[in-house]
JSON list of C-alpha atoms and ligand atoms in Angstrom, two decimals:
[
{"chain": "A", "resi": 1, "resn": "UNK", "atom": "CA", "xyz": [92.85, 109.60, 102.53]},
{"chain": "A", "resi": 2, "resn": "UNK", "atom": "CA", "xyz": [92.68, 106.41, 103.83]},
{"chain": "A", "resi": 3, "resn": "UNK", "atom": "CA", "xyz": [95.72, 104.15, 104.83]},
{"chain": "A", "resi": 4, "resn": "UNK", "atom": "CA", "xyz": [94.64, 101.50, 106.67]},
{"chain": "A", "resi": 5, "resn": "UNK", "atom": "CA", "xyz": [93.25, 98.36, 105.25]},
{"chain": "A", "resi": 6, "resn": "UNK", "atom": "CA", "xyz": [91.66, 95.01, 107.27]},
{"chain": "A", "resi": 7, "resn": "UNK", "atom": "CA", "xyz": [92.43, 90.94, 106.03]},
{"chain": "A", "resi": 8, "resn": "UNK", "atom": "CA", "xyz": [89.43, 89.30, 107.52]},
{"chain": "A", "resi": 9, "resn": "UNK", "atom": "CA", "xyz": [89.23, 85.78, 107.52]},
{"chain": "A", "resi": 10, "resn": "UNK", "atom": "CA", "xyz": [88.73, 82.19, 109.68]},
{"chain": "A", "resi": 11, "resn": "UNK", "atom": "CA", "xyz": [92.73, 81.15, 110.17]},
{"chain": "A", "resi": 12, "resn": "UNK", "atom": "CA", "xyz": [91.68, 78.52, 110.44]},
{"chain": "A", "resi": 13, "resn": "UNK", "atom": "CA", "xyz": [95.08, 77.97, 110.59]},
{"chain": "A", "resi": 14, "resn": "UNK", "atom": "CA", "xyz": [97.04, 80.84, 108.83]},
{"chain": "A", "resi": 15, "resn": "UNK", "atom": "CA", "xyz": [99.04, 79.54, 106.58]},
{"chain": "A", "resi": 16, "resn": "UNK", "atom": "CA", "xyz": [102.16, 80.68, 104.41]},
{"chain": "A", "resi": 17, "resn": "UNK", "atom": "CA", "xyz": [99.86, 81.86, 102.11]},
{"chain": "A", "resi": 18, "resn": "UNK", "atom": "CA", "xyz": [98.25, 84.58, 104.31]},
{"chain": "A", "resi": 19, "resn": "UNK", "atom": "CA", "xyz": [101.41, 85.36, 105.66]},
{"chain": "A", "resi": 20, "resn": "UNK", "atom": "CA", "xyz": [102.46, 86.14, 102.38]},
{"chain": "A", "resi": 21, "resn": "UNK", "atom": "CA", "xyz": [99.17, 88.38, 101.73]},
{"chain": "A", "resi": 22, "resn": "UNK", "atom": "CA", "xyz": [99.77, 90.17, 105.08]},
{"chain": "A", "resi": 23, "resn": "UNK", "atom": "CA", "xyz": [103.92, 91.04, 104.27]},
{"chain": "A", "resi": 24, "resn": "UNK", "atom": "CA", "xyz": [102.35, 92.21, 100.72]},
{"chain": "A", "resi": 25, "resn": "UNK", "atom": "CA", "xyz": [99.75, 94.82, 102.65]},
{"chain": "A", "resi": 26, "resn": "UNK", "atom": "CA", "xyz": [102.13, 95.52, 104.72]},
{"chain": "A", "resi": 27, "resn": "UNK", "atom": "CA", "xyz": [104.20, 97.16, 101.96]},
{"chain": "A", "resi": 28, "resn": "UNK", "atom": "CA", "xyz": [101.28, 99.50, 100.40]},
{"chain": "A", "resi": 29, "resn": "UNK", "atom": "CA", "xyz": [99.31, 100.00, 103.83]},
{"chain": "A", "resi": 30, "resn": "UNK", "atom": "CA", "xyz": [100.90, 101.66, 107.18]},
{"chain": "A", "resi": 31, "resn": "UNK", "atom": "CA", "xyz": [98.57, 100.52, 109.33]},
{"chain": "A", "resi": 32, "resn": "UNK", "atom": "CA", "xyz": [96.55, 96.50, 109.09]},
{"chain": "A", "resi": 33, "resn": "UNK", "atom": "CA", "xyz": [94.02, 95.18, 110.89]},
{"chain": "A", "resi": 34, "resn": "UNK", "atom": "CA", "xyz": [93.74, 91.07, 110.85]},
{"chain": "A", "resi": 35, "resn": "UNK", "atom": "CA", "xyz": [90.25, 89.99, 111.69]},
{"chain": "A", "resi": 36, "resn": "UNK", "atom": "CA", "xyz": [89.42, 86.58, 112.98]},
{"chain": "A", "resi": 37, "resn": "UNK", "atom": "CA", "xyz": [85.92, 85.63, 112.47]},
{"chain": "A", "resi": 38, "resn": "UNK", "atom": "CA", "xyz": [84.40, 84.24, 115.35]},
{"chain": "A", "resi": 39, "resn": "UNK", "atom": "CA", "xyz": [82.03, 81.55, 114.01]},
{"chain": "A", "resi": 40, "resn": "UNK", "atom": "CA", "xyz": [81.34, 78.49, 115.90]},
{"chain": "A", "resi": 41, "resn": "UNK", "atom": "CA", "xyz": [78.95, 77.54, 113.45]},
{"chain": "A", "resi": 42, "resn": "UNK", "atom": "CA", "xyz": [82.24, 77.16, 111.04]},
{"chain": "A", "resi": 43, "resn": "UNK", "atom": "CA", "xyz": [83.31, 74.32, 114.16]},
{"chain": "A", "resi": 44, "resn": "UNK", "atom": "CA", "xyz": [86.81, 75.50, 113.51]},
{"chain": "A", "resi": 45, "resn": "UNK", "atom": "CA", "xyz": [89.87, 73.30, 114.36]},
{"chain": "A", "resi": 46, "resn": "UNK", "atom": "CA", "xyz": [91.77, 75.69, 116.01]},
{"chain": "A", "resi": 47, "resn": "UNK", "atom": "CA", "xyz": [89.66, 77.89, 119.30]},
{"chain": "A", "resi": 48, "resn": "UNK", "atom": "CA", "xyz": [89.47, 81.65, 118.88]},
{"chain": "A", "resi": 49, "resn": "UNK", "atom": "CA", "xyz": [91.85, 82.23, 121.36]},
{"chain": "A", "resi": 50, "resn": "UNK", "atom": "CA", "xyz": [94.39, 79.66, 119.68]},
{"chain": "A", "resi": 51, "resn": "UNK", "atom": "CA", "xyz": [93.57, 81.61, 116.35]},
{"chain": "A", "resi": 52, "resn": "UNK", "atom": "CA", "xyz": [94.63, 84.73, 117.91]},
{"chain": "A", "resi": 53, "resn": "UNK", "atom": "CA", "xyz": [97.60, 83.69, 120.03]},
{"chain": "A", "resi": 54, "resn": "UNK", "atom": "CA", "xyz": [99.44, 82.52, 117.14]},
{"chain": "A", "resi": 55, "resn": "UNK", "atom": "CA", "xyz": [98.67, 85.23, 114.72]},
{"chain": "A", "resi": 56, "resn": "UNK", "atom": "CA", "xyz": [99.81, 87.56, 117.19]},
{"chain": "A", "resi": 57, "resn": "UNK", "atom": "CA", "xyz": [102.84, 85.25, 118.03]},
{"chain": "A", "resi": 58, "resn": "UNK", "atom": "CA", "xyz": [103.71, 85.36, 113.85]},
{"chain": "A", "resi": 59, "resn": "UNK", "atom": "CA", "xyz": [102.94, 88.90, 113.10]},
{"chain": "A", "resi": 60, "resn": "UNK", "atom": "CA", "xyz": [104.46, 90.69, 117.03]},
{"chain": "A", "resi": 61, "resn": "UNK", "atom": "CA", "xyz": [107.66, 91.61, 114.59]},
{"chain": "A", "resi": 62, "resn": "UNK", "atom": "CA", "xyz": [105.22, 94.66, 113.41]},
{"chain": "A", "resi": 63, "resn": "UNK", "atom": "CA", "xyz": [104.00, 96.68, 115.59]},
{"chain": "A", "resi": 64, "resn": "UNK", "atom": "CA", "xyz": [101.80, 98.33, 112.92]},
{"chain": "A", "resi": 65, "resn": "UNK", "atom": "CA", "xyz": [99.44, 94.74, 112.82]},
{"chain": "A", "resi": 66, "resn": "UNK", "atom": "CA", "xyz": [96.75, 95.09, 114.87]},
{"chain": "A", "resi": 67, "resn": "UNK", "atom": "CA", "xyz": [95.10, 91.58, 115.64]},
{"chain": "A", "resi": 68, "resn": "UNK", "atom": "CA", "xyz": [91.29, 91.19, 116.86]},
{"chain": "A", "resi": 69, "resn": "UNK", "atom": "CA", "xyz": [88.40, 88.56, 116.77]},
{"chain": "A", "resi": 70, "resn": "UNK", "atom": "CA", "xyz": [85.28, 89.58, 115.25]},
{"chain": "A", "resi": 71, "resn": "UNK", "atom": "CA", "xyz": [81.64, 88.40, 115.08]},
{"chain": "A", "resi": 72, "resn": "UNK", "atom": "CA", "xyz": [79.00, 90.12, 112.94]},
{"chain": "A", "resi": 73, "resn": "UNK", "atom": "CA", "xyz": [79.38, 92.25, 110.07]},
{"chain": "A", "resi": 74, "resn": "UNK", "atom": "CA", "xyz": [82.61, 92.19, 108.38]},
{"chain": "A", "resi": 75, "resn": "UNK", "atom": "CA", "xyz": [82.09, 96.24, 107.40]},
{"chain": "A", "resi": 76, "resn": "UNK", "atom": "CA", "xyz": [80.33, 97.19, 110.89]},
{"chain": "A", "resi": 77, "resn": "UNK", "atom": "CA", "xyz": [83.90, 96.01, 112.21]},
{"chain": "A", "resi": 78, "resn": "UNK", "atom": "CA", "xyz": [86.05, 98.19, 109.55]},
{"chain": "A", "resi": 79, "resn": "UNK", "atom": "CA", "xyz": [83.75, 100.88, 110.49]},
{"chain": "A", "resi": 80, "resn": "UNK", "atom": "CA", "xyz": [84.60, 100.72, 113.76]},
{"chain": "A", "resi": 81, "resn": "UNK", "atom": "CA", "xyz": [88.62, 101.10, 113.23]},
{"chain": "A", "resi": 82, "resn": "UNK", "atom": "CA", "xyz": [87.99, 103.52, 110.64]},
{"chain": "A", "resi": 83, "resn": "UNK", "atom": "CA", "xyz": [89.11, 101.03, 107.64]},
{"chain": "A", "resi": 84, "resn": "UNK", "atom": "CA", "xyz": [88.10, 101.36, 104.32]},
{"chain": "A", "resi": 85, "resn": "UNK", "atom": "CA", "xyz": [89.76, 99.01, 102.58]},
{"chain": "A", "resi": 86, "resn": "UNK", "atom": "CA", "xyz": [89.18, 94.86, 102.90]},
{"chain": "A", "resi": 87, "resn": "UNK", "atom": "CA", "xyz": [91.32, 93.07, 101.36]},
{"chain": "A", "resi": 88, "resn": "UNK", "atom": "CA", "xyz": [91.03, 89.77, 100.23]},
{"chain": "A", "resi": 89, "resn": "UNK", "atom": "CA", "xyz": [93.53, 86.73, 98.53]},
{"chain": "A", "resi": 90, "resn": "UNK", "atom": "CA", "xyz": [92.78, 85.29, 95.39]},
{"chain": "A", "resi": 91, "resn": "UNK", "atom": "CA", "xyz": [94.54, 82.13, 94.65]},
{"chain": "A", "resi": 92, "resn": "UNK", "atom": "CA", "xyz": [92.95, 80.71, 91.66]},
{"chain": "A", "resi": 93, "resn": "UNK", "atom": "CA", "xyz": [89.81, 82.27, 88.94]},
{"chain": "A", "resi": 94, "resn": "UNK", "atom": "CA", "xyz": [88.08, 79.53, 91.40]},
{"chain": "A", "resi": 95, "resn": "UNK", "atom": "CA", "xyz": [88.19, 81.77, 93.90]},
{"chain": "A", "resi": 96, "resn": "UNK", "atom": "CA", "xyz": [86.63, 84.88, 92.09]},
{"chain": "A", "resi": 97, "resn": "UNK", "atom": "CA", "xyz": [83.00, 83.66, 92.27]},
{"chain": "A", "resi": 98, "resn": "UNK", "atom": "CA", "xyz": [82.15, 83.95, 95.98]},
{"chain": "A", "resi": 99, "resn": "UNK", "atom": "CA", "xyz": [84.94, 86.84, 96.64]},
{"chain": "A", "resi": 100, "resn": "UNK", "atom": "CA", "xyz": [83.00, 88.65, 94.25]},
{"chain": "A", "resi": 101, "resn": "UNK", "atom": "CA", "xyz": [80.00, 87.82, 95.63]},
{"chain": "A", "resi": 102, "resn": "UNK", "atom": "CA", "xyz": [81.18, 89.20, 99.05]},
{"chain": "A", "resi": 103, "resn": "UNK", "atom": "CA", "xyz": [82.50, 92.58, 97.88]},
{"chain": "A", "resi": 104, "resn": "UNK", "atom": "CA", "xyz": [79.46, 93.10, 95.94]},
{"chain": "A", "resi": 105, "resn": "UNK", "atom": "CA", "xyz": [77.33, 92.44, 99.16]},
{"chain": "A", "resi": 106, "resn": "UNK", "atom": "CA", "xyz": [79.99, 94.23, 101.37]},
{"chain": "A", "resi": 107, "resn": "UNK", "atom": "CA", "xyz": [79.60, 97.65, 98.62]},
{"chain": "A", "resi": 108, "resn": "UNK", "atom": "CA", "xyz": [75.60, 96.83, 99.39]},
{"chain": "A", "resi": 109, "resn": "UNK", "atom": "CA", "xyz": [76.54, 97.20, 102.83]},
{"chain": "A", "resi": 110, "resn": "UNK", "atom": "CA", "xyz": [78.51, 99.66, 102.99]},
{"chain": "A", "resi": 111, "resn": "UNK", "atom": "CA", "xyz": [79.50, 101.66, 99.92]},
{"chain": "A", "resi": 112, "resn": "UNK", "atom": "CA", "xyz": [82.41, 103.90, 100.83]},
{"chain": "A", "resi": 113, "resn": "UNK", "atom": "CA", "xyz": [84.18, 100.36, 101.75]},
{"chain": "A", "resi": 114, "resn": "UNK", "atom": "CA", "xyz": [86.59, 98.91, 98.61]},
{"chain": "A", "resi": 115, "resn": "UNK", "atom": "CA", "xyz": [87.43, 95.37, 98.62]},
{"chain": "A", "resi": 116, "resn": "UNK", "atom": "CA", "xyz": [91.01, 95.28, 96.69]},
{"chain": "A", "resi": 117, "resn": "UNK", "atom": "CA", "xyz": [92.02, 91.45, 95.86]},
{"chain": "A", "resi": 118, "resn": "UNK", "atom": "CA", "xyz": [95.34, 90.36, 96.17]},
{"chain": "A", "resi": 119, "resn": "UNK", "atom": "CA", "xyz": [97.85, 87.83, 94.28]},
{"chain": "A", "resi": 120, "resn": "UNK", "atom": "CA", "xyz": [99.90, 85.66, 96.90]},
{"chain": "A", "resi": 121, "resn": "UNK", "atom": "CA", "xyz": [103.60, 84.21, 95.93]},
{"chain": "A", "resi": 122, "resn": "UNK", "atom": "CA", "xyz": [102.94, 81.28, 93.37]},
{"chain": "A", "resi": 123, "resn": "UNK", "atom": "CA", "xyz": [104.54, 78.91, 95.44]},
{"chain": "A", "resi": 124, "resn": "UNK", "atom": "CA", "xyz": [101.44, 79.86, 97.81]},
{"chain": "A", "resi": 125, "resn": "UNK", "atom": "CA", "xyz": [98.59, 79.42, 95.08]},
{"chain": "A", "resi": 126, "resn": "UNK", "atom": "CA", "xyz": [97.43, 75.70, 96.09]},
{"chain": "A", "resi": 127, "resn": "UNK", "atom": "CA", "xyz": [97.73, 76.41, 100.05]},
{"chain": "A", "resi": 128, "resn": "UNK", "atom": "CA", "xyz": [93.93, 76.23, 101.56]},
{"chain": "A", "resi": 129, "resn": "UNK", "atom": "CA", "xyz": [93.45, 76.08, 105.42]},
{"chain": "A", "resi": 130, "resn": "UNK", "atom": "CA", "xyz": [91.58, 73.07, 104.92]},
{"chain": "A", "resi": 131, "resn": "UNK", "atom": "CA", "xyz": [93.18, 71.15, 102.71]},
{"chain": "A", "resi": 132, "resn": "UNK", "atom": "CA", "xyz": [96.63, 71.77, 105.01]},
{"chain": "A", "resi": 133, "resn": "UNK", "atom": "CA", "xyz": [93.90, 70.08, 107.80]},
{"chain": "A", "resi": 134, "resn": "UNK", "atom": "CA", "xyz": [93.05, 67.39, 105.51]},
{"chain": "A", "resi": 135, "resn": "UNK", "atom": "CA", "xyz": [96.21, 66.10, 104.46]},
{"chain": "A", "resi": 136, "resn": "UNK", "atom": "CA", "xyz": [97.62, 66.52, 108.04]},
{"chain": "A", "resi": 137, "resn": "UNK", "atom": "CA", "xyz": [94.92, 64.84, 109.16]},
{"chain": "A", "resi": 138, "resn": "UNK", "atom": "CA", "xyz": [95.47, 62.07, 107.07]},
{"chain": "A", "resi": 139, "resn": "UNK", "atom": "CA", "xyz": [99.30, 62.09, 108.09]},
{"chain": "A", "resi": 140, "resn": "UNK", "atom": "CA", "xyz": [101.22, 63.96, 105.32]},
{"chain": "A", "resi": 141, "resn": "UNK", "atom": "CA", "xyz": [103.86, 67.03, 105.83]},
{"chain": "A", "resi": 142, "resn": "UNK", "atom": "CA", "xyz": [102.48, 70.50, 106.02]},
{"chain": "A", "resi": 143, "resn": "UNK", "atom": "CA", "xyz": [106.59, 71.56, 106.12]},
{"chain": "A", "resi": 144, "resn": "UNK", "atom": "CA", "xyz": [106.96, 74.86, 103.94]},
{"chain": "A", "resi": 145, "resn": "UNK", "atom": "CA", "xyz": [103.10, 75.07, 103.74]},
{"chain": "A", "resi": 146, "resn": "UNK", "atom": "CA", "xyz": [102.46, 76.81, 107.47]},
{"chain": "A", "resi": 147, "resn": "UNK", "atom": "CA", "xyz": [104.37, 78.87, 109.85]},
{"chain": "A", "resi": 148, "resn": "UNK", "atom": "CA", "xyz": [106.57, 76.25, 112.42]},
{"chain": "A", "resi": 149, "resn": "UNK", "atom": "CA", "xyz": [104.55, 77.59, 114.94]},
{"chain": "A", "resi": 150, "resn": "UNK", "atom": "CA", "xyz": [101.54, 76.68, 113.39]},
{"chain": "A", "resi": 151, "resn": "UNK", "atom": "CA", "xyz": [102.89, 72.86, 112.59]},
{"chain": "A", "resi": 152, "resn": "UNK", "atom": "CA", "xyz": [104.13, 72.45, 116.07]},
{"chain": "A", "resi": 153, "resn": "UNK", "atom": "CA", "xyz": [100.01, 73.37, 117.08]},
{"chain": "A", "resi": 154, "resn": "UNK", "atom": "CA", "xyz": [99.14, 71.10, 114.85]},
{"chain": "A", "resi": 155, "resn": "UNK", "atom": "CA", "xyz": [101.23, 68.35, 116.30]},
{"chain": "A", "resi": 156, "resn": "UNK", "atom": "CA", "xyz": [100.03, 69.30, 119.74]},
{"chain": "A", "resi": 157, "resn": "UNK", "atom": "CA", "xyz": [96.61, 69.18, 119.15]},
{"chain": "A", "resi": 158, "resn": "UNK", "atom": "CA", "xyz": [96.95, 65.30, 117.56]},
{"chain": "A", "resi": 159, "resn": "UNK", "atom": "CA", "xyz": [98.43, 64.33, 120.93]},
{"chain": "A", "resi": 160, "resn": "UNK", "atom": "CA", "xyz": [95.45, 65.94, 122.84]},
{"chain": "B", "resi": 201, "resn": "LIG", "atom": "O1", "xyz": [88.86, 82.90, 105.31]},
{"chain": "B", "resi": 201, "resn": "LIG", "atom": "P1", "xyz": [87.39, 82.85, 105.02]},
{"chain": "B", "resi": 201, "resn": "LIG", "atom": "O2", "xyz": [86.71, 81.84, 105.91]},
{"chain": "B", "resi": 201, "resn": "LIG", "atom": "O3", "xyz": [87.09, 82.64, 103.57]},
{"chain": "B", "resi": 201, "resn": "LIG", "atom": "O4", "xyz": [86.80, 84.30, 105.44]},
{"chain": "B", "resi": 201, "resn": "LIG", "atom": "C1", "xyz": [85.44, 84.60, 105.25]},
{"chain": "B", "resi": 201, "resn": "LIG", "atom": "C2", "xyz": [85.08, 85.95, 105.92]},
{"chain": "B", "resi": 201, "resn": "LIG", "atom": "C3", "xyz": [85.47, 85.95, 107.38]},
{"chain": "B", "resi": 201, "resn": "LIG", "atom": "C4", "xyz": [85.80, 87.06, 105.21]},
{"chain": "B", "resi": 201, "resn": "LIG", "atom": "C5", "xyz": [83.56, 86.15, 105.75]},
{"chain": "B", "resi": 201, "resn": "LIG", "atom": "O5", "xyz": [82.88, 85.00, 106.16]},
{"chain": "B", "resi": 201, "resn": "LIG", "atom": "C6", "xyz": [83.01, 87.34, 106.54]},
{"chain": "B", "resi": 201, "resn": "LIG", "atom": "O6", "xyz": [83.33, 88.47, 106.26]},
{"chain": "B", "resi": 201, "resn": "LIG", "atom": "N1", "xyz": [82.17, 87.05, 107.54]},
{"chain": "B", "resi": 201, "resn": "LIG", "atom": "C7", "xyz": [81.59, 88.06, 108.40]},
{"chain": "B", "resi": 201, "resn": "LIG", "atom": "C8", "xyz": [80.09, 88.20, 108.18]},
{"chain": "B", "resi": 201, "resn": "LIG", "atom": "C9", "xyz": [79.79, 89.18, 107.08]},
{"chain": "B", "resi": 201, "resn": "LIG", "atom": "O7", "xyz": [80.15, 90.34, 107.12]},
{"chain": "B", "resi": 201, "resn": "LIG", "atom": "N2", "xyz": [79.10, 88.71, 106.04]},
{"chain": "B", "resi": 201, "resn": "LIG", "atom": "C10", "xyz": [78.74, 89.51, 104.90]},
{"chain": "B", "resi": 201, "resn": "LIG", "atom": "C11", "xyz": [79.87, 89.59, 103.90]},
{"chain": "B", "resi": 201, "resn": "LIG", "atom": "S1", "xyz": [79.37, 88.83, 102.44]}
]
């Protein structure tokens, strides 16, 4: 039996929405993994090391979160912690297409690996990473939509 499940994604930033996701898995598995894709290519806003920092500032409150950068392979990196479960949000049927494209290529991969698909809060079904970039960019609240921490980044990195 298997009781540990990984949440891979960019967090690019995390929002209130993956919070949400994470609290949720946190109530069915003992033991998370968050994974933070490494992917310049992506040209995220946030640096790796930001990415971790604050996920690891937000989610220190549980010491059963483990939280780690990855590059590669999604399922080589489950593999490694001994995960078999991935588990991804779905926010809208919009969604489904390329999630279900990625569990289908992730059972290719590796078939003893389930991707289960979880339902944030409703309040949480609009949030995207990068729309909350876009608007903020453009100069409109993110208040209620991120962590504090991760609006107080944001604020710091328009100054830079
Ligand atoms: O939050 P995102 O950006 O939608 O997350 C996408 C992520 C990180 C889950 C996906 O890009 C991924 O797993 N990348 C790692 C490379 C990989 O394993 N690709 C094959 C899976 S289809």
């Amino acid at each position: 039996m298997h009781t540990a499940a990984i949440y891979p994604g960019s967090f690019d930033p995390a929002t209130n929405g993956h919070l949400d996701i994470i609290r949720r898995c946190r109530r069915i598995f003992p033991r998370l993994v968050v994974a933070i894709l490494d992917n310049p290519r992506k040209q995220p806003l946030f640096s790796l090391q930001e990415r971790i920092e604050m996920l690891e500032a937000l989610l220190q409150d549980d010491p059963l979160i483990e939280v780690l950068a990855f590059d590669g392979l999604l399922v080589n990196v489950a593999r490694e912690h001994d995960v078999r479960v991935i588990i991804r949000g779905l926010r809208a049927i919009s969604d489904f297409e390329y999630e279900f494209q990625m569990a289908m290529m992730n059972r290719y991969l590796e078939g003893s690996i389930e991707t289960l698909f979880m339902v944030p809060d409703q309040a949480y079904t609009y949030l995207s990473s990068s729309l909350i970039k876009e608007i903020y960019s453009l100069g409109a609240s993110v208040q209620g939509m991120v962590p504090e921490l991760v609006a107080e980044r944001l604020r710091e990195l328009s100054k830079r």
